[in-house]
Amino acid sequence: MPLGRGRVIVLALGKAAIAMAAAAEEVLGGRVDRGLAVASAAGRDLRRIAVRVTGHPLPDARGLAAAEEVEALLRGLRAHDLVLVLVSGGASALLPAPVPGVSLADKADVTSQLLRAGATIGELNTVRKHLSRLKGGSLARAAAPARVIALVLSDVVGDDLSTIASGPTVADHTTYADALRVLEERGLRATAPASVVRHLEAGTRGEVPETPKPRDAVFRRVKTLLIGSNRLSVEAAAREARGQGFRPLVLTTRLEGEAREAARVLVSVLRECVESGLPAAPPVCLLAGGETTVTVRGAGRGGRNQEMAVAGAIPLASFPAEAVMACLATDGVDGASEAAGGVADRTSLARARALGLAPAEEFLAGNDSSGFLGPLGDLIVTGPTGTNVVDLAVLLAPARAGV
C-alpha cells in the first residue's frame, strides 16, 4: 500500500511503542504529519511523534487521556490519508477508552479481577474489547475513511491478530455474549462492577452496537501484518544454544496453563532427556514459549515466570544430573514485580534451607515467588526491554545421568 499524497498519522501502541515509532520516523522522515506513541516506560525522544507513558497492567487516568488524544488524531481524516498503527503487547491496558456508562475505575476493577482469577489473554481481551471505544476493530472504524496499515508484534500464544492488543484494527469474532460467558466461567459475574455487567447485558440484547465483524466494510481499506512473534524469539534462542554447544529442542511456542503445573511438565521432559536421551540427548537445551497463568490465592509478589521457576525448583532438587531452568518475560516485567523472571537449579532448595527460608511450597501457596528467589539471587532483572513477544522458558542439562 503506497503512502499516497495525504497526511500520514503514526500511532504506536504498546510496550514496544517507542522503538517502533522511532523506526517509523527513521524510515518515513518528514512524511509523518503527526503521531503518538503510548508506552509503559519512558524511552528516547522522538522528533515528530509525541510520547505518552501510561499504566500497565491496570489502566489509569494517563491511559484514558492518551486514548482521547488518539481519537482526536483520527477525527476528520479523509480517504487519501494514511494511518500507520504500530502495535505491540500491552496496548490493551495502556490505552483504555471505556464505553459510555463504564468508568475507568470499573474497567480497571474487572481487569484486576480477571487477572487474579487466572483468565487467559484471550478471555481478558474478549471482555475488554466490549468495554472499549477503540479495541476489537473499533480503532479502524474510528479512522475511516482513511487507509490503515497496522504492523504487529505478537504477545499472544498462536499469534491471533484479533487478540493481540485486543485487535484495534482487526475484525472481532467475539460477542457480548462471549464476554458475559467469560465472567460466568471465571466466577466473576456477581463481583464485577454493576456498570460492566449492565453494558454487556445490554449488548447481548442488541441495545448497544457490536464491535466490527469480519464482513464490515471498514476493513476493505485496512491491512494488518504480523512482523514479530514468540516463535522468532524461540528460534533465536535455539541458534544461541547451538552456538554454545547445546542441542536445542523447541518443545512448543504455545505453552499455556497454570504456571506451576507447566513447570513440572517441562522439568519432567528434561529428566527424560538426561536419563534416556529422549526426545534429545544432553548436552540439551529445551525451549518453550507461550504464556502461562497464575490463579492468585496469596498476597505475595511475583509473576508467572517466577512462579514457574519456584515450582521447577522442587523436582530439580532430586535431579540425577546438573540442570538449570530459567523463565522470563520478554518485556522485562513479570507480574507484580521488578523482575523479568527467575532461575532454578538442583541446589535451589538446599540454598534456601541454608538461608532459613520456608519451604518452596509455602511461597507458592502465598504466590510469593519473588520472596523465594530474591534472597537466593536468582531473580532475572533486565528492566523494560522495549519489546514484548510473550514468555520464554529455557532448560539446560549438560550431561546424561551418571556421567
Coordinates of C-alpha atoms in Angstrom, one line a residue:
M1 CA 0.0 0.0 0.0
P2 CA 1.7 3.3 -1.1
L3 CA 1.9 6.3 1.2
G4 CA -0.1 8.4 -1.3
R5 CA -0.3 12.2 -1.1
G6 CA -2.4 12.6 2.0
R7 CA -1.4 13.0 5.6
V8 CA 0.5 10.2 7.4
I9 CA -0.5 9.7 11.0
V10 CA 1.6 7.3 13.1
L11 CA 0.1 5.6 16.2
A12 CA 2.5 3.4 18.2
L13 CA 0.7 1.4 20.9
G14 CA 2.2 -1.0 23.4
K15 CA 5.4 -1.9 25.3
A16 CA 7.5 -1.6 22.1
A17 CA 5.8 1.7 21.1
I18 CA 8.8 4.0 21.4
A19 CA 11.2 1.7 19.5
M20 CA 8.7 1.1 16.8
A21 CA 7.8 4.8 16.5
A22 CA 11.5 5.7 16.3
A23 CA 11.9 3.2 13.4
A24 CA 8.9 4.8 11.6
E25 CA 10.4 8.2 11.9
E26 CA 13.7 7.0 10.5
V27 CA 12.0 5.4 7.5
L28 CA 9.3 8.0 6.8
G29 CA 11.1 11.1 7.9
G30 CA 9.2 14.3 7.1
R31 CA 6.3 12.3 5.7
V32 CA 5.0 11.9 9.2
D33 CA 2.4 14.6 9.8
R34 CA 1.6 13.8 13.4
G35 CA 1.8 10.9 15.7
L36 CA 1.5 9.5 19.2
A37 CA 3.4 6.7 21.0
V38 CA 1.7 5.2 24.0
A39 CA 4.2 3.1 26.1
S40 CA 4.6 1.6 29.5
A41 CA 8.0 3.2 30.2
A42 CA 9.9 6.3 29.0
G43 CA 12.5 6.0 26.3
R44 CA 14.2 8.1 23.7
D45 CA 12.8 11.4 22.5
L46 CA 11.1 11.4 19.1
R47 CA 11.0 14.2 16.6
R48 CA 7.5 14.2 15.2
I49 CA 5.7 11.7 17.4
A50 CA 4.6 12.6 20.9
V51 CA 5.2 10.1 23.7
R52 CA 2.8 9.2 26.5
V53 CA 3.6 6.8 29.3
T54 CA 0.5 5.1 30.8
G55 CA -0.4 2.4 33.3
H56 CA 0.1 -1.4 32.9
P57 CA -1.2 -4.0 33.6
L58 CA -4.0 -1.9 35.1
P59 CA -5.3 1.1 33.1
D60 CA -5.0 4.5 34.6
A61 CA -6.0 8.1 34.0
R62 CA -2.9 8.7 31.9
G63 CA -4.1 6.0 29.5
L64 CA -7.6 7.5 29.3
A65 CA -6.1 10.8 28.3
A66 CA -3.9 9.2 25.7
A67 CA -6.9 7.3 24.3
E68 CA -8.7 10.7 23.9
E69 CA -5.6 12.0 22.1
V70 CA -5.7 9.0 19.7
E71 CA -9.4 9.7 19.0
A72 CA -8.6 13.4 18.3
L73 CA -5.8 12.4 15.8
L74 CA -8.3 10.1 14.0
R75 CA -11.1 12.6 13.8
G76 CA -11.7 14.2 10.4
L77 CA -9.4 12.1 8.4
R78 CA -10.1 11.7 4.6
A79 CA -9.9 8.9 2.2
H80 CA -6.4 9.8 0.9
D81 CA -4.9 10.0 4.4
L82 CA -2.9 7.1 5.9
V83 CA -2.8 5.9 9.5
L84 CA 0.2 3.7 10.3
V85 CA -0.6 1.7 13.5
L86 CA 2.3 0.0 15.2
V87 CA 1.0 -2.5 17.7
S88 CA 2.8 -4.4 20.5
G89 CA 1.8 -6.2 23.6
G90 CA 0.3 -4.3 26.5
A91 CA -1.7 -1.9 24.4
S92 CA -5.0 -3.2 25.8
A93 CA -4.1 -1.8 29.2
L94 CA -2.1 1.2 28.1
L95 CA -4.9 2.7 26.0
P96 CA -8.2 2.4 27.9
A97 CA -11.2 4.1 26.3
P98 CA -14.2 2.9 28.3
V99 CA -17.6 2.9 26.6
P100 CA -20.2 5.4 27.9
G101 CA -21.6 4.3 31.3
V102 CA -18.4 2.4 32.4
S103 CA -15.9 4.3 34.4
L104 CA -12.1 3.8 34.2
A105 CA -12.2 2.6 37.8
D106 CA -14.8 -0.1 36.9
K107 CA -12.8 -1.2 33.9
A108 CA -9.7 -1.4 35.9
D109 CA -11.6 -3.4 38.6
V110 CA -12.9 -6.0 36.2
T111 CA -9.4 -6.3 34.6
S112 CA -7.9 -6.9 38.0
Q113 CA -10.5 -9.5 38.9
L114 CA -9.9 -11.3 35.7
L115 CA -6.1 -11.3 36.2
R116 CA -6.4 -12.7 39.7
A117 CA -8.8 -15.3 38.6
G118 CA -6.2 -16.7 36.1
A119 CA -8.0 -15.6 32.9
T120 CA -6.2 -16.2 29.7
I121 CA -5.2 -13.3 27.4
G122 CA -8.0 -14.3 25.0
E123 CA -10.6 -14.2 27.8
L124 CA -9.3 -10.9 29.1
N125 CA -9.4 -9.3 25.8
T126 CA -12.9 -10.7 24.9
V127 CA -14.2 -8.6 27.9
R128 CA -12.0 -5.6 27.3
K129 CA -13.0 -5.3 23.6
H130 CA -16.6 -5.0 24.6
L131 CA -15.9 -2.3 27.1
S132 CA -13.8 -0.1 24.8
R133 CA -14.3 2.6 22.1
L134 CA -11.0 1.6 20.3
K135 CA -10.5 -2.2 20.7
G136 CA -11.9 -5.0 18.7
G137 CA -11.6 -3.3 15.3
S138 CA -13.0 0.0 16.7
L139 CA -9.8 2.0 16.0
A140 CA -10.1 1.1 12.4
R141 CA -13.7 2.2 12.4
A142 CA -12.7 5.5 14.0
A143 CA -10.0 6.1 11.4
A144 CA -12.4 5.6 8.4
P145 CA -12.5 6.6 5.6
A146 CA -8.6 6.8 5.9
R147 CA -6.5 3.9 4.9
V148 CA -4.9 1.9 7.7
I149 CA -1.8 -0.2 7.8
A150 CA -1.1 -2.0 11.1
L151 CA 2.3 -3.7 11.9
V152 CA 2.0 -6.0 14.8
L153 CA 4.4 -7.6 17.3
S154 CA 2.6 -10.6 18.8
D155 CA 2.4 -11.1 22.6
V156 CA -0.2 -13.9 22.5
V157 CA 0.0 -17.6 22.0
G158 CA -0.9 -18.6 18.5
D159 CA -0.5 -15.0 17.1
D160 CA -4.2 -14.4 16.7
L161 CA -4.3 -10.8 15.3
S162 CA -7.7 -10.2 16.8
T163 CA -6.4 -10.9 20.3
I164 CA -3.1 -9.0 20.2
A165 CA -3.7 -5.7 22.0
S166 CA -7.4 -6.6 21.7
G167 CA -7.2 -6.2 17.9
P168 CA -7.7 -2.5 17.4
T169 CA -7.5 -2.8 13.6
V170 CA -8.9 -6.4 13.2
A171 CA -12.4 -7.7 12.9
D172 CA -13.7 -9.1 16.2
H173 CA -15.1 -12.6 16.2
T174 CA -16.3 -12.5 19.8
T175 CA -19.6 -11.1 21.1
Y176 CA -21.1 -9.5 24.1
A177 CA -22.5 -13.0 25.0
D178 CA -18.9 -14.4 24.9
A179 CA -17.7 -11.6 27.3
L180 CA -20.5 -12.4 29.7
R181 CA -19.6 -16.1 29.5
V182 CA -16.0 -15.3 30.5
L183 CA -17.3 -13.6 33.7
E184 CA -19.6 -16.5 34.4
E185 CA -16.9 -19.2 33.9
R186 CA -14.4 -17.3 36.0
G187 CA -16.9 -16.9 38.8
L188 CA -16.9 -13.1 38.5
R189 CA -20.4 -12.1 37.3
A190 CA -21.5 -11.4 40.8
T191 CA -18.4 -9.4 41.8
A192 CA -17.8 -7.5 38.6
P193 CA -18.8 -3.8 38.7
A194 CA -22.6 -3.4 38.0
S195 CA -21.9 -0.9 35.2
V196 CA -19.8 -3.6 33.4
V197 CA -22.4 -6.3 33.7
R198 CA -25.2 -3.8 32.6
H199 CA -23.3 -2.9 29.5
L200 CA -22.5 -6.4 28.5
E201 CA -26.1 -7.5 29.1
A202 CA -27.4 -4.5 27.0
G203 CA -25.1 -5.7 24.2
T204 CA -26.5 -9.2 24.3
R205 CA -29.9 -7.7 23.9
G206 CA -28.8 -5.7 20.8
E207 CA -29.2 -2.3 22.6
V208 CA -25.5 -1.5 22.1
P209 CA -23.7 -1.8 18.8
E210 CA -21.4 -4.8 18.4
T211 CA -17.7 -4.5 17.6
P212 CA -16.9 -4.5 13.9
K213 CA -17.2 -8.1 12.5
P214 CA -15.3 -9.7 9.6
R215 CA -17.6 -8.5 6.8
D216 CA -17.7 -4.9 7.9
A217 CA -16.9 -2.6 5.0
V218 CA -14.4 -0.6 7.1
F219 CA -11.8 -3.4 6.7
R220 CA -11.7 -3.0 2.9
R221 CA -9.1 -0.2 3.5
V222 CA -7.3 -1.9 6.4
K223 CA -4.2 -4.1 6.2
T224 CA -2.8 -5.8 9.3
L225 CA 0.5 -7.6 9.2
L226 CA 2.4 -9.7 11.8
I227 CA 6.1 -8.7 11.9
G228 CA 7.3 -10.4 15.1
S229 CA 6.3 -13.2 17.4
N230 CA 7.4 -15.6 20.1
R231 CA 8.4 -18.1 17.5
L232 CA 11.1 -15.8 16.3
S233 CA 12.5 -15.3 19.8
V234 CA 12.5 -19.1 20.4
E235 CA 14.3 -19.6 17.1
A236 CA 16.9 -17.0 18.1
A237 CA 17.4 -18.8 21.5
A238 CA 17.8 -22.1 19.6
R239 CA 20.6 -20.6 17.5
E240 CA 22.4 -19.2 20.5
A241 CA 22.1 -22.5 22.3
R242 CA 23.6 -24.3 19.3
G243 CA 26.4 -21.8 19.3
Q244 CA 27.1 -22.6 22.9
G245 CA 27.4 -26.3 22.2
F246 CA 23.9 -27.5 23.3
R247 CA 21.5 -29.5 21.3
P248 CA 18.4 -27.2 21.1
L249 CA 14.9 -28.7 21.1
V250 CA 11.8 -26.5 20.7
L251 CA 9.1 -28.1 22.7
T252 CA 6.3 -25.6 21.9
T253 CA 5.6 -21.9 21.2
R254 CA 2.1 -22.5 22.6
L255 CA 2.8 -23.1 26.3
E256 CA -0.3 -22.3 28.4
G257 CA -1.9 -23.4 31.6
E258 CA -1.2 -22.9 35.3
A259 CA 2.4 -21.8 35.7
R260 CA 3.4 -24.3 38.4
E261 CA 1.9 -27.2 36.5
A262 CA 3.7 -26.2 33.3
A263 CA 7.0 -26.1 35.2
R264 CA 6.7 -29.6 36.5
V265 CA 5.9 -30.9 33.0
L266 CA 8.9 -29.1 31.5
V267 CA 11.3 -30.5 34.2
S268 CA 9.9 -34.0 33.6
V269 CA 10.8 -33.8 29.9
L270 CA 14.3 -32.6 30.8
R271 CA 14.7 -35.6 33.2
E272 CA 13.7 -38.0 30.4
C273 CA 16.4 -36.4 28.3
V274 CA 19.2 -36.9 30.9
E275 CA 18.0 -40.5 31.8
S276 CA 17.1 -41.9 28.4
G277 CA 18.4 -39.5 25.9
L278 CA 14.9 -38.9 24.6
P279 CA 13.5 -36.8 23.0
A280 CA 17.0 -35.3 22.8
A281 CA 20.3 -36.4 24.4
P282 CA 22.5 -34.0 26.5
P283 CA 24.0 -31.5 26.2
V284 CA 20.4 -30.4 25.6
C285 CA 18.6 -27.1 25.7
L286 CA 14.8 -27.4 25.9
L287 CA 12.9 -24.3 24.8
A288 CA 9.2 -23.4 25.4
G289 CA 7.5 -20.2 24.5
G290 CA 4.0 -19.0 25.4
E291 CA 2.1 -17.5 28.3
T292 CA 1.1 -19.4 31.4
T293 CA -1.3 -18.1 34.0
V294 CA -1.4 -17.9 37.8
T295 CA -4.5 -18.2 39.9
V296 CA -3.7 -15.8 42.7
R297 CA -4.6 -17.0 46.2
G298 CA -2.0 -15.2 48.2
A299 CA -0.7 -11.7 48.8
G300 CA 2.9 -12.2 47.7
R301 CA 4.9 -10.6 44.9
G302 CA 6.0 -12.2 41.7
G303 CA 4.7 -13.3 38.3
R304 CA 4.0 -16.4 36.2
N305 CA 7.7 -16.8 35.2
Q306 CA 9.0 -16.6 38.7
E307 CA 6.3 -19.0 39.9
M308 CA 7.4 -21.4 37.2
A309 CA 11.0 -21.2 38.5
V310 CA 10.0 -21.8 42.1
A311 CA 7.7 -24.7 41.1
G312 CA 10.5 -26.1 38.9
A313 CA 13.0 -26.0 41.8
I314 CA 11.1 -28.7 43.6
P315 CA 11.6 -31.6 41.1
L316 CA 15.0 -30.2 40.2
A317 CA 16.1 -30.8 43.8
S318 CA 16.1 -34.6 43.2
F319 CA 17.5 -34.4 39.6
P320 CA 20.1 -37.0 38.7
A321 CA 22.4 -34.6 36.8
E322 CA 23.3 -30.9 36.7
A323 CA 20.4 -28.9 35.3
V324 CA 19.0 -25.4 35.3
M325 CA 15.7 -23.8 34.4
A326 CA 15.2 -20.1 33.5
C327 CA 11.8 -18.5 32.8
L328 CA 11.4 -14.9 31.8
A329 CA 9.0 -12.3 30.3
T330 CA 10.4 -10.8 27.1
D331 CA 9.1 -7.4 28.1
G332 CA 11.3 -7.5 31.2
V333 CA 8.4 -7.2 33.6
D334 CA 6.9 -10.4 35.2
G335 CA 3.7 -9.8 37.0
A336 CA 3.7 -7.6 40.1
S337 CA 7.5 -7.3 40.5
E338 CA 10.5 -5.5 39.1
A339 CA 12.0 -8.8 37.7
A340 CA 11.7 -10.3 34.3
G341 CA 11.6 -13.9 35.7
G342 CA 13.7 -16.3 37.7
V343 CA 16.2 -19.2 37.6
A344 CA 16.2 -22.5 39.5
D345 CA 18.6 -25.4 39.6
R346 CA 19.1 -28.6 41.7
T347 CA 20.7 -26.6 44.5
S348 CA 17.9 -24.1 44.9
L349 CA 16.0 -25.8 47.8
A350 CA 19.2 -26.6 49.7
R351 CA 20.4 -23.0 49.3
A352 CA 17.0 -21.8 50.6
R353 CA 17.2 -24.0 53.6
A354 CA 20.7 -22.7 54.4
L355 CA 19.3 -19.2 54.4
G356 CA 16.5 -20.2 56.8
L357 CA 13.7 -19.7 54.2
A358 CA 10.4 -21.5 54.4
P359 CA 9.9 -24.5 52.0
A360 CA 9.2 -23.5 48.4
E361 CA 5.7 -24.9 48.7
E362 CA 4.8 -22.2 51.2
F363 CA 6.0 -19.5 48.9
L364 CA 3.9 -21.0 46.1
A365 CA 0.8 -21.1 48.4
G366 CA 1.2 -17.4 49.0
N367 CA 2.1 -16.5 45.4
D368 CA 5.3 -15.1 46.7
S369 CA 7.8 -16.3 44.1
S370 CA 9.9 -13.1 44.4
G371 CA 10.2 -13.7 48.1
F372 CA 11.8 -17.1 47.5
L373 CA 14.0 -16.2 44.5
G374 CA 15.2 -12.8 45.7
P375 CA 17.2 -13.9 48.7
L376 CA 18.9 -16.6 46.6
G377 CA 20.0 -14.1 44.0
D378 CA 18.0 -16.0 41.4
L379 CA 15.8 -13.2 40.0
I380 CA 16.3 -12.2 36.4
V381 CA 16.3 -8.4 36.3
T382 CA 16.5 -6.6 33.0
G383 CA 14.2 -3.6 33.3
P384 CA 11.7 -2.9 30.5
T385 CA 13.2 -4.3 27.3
G386 CA 11.2 -2.2 24.8
T387 CA 9.5 -5.2 23.2
N388 CA 7.1 -7.9 24.1
V389 CA 6.8 -11.3 22.4
V390 CA 5.4 -13.3 25.4
D391 CA 7.5 -15.6 27.6
L392 CA 10.4 -17.9 27.2
A393 CA 11.4 -20.9 29.3
V394 CA 14.9 -22.4 28.9
L395 CA 16.0 -25.7 30.5
L396 CA 19.6 -26.9 30.2
A397 CA 21.3 -30.2 31.0
P398 CA 24.9 -30.6 30.0
A399 CA 25.3 -34.3 30.6
R400 CA 23.5 -37.7 30.9
A401 CA 22.7 -39.1 34.4
G402 CA 25.7 -40.8 35.9
V403 CA 28.1 -39.2 33.5

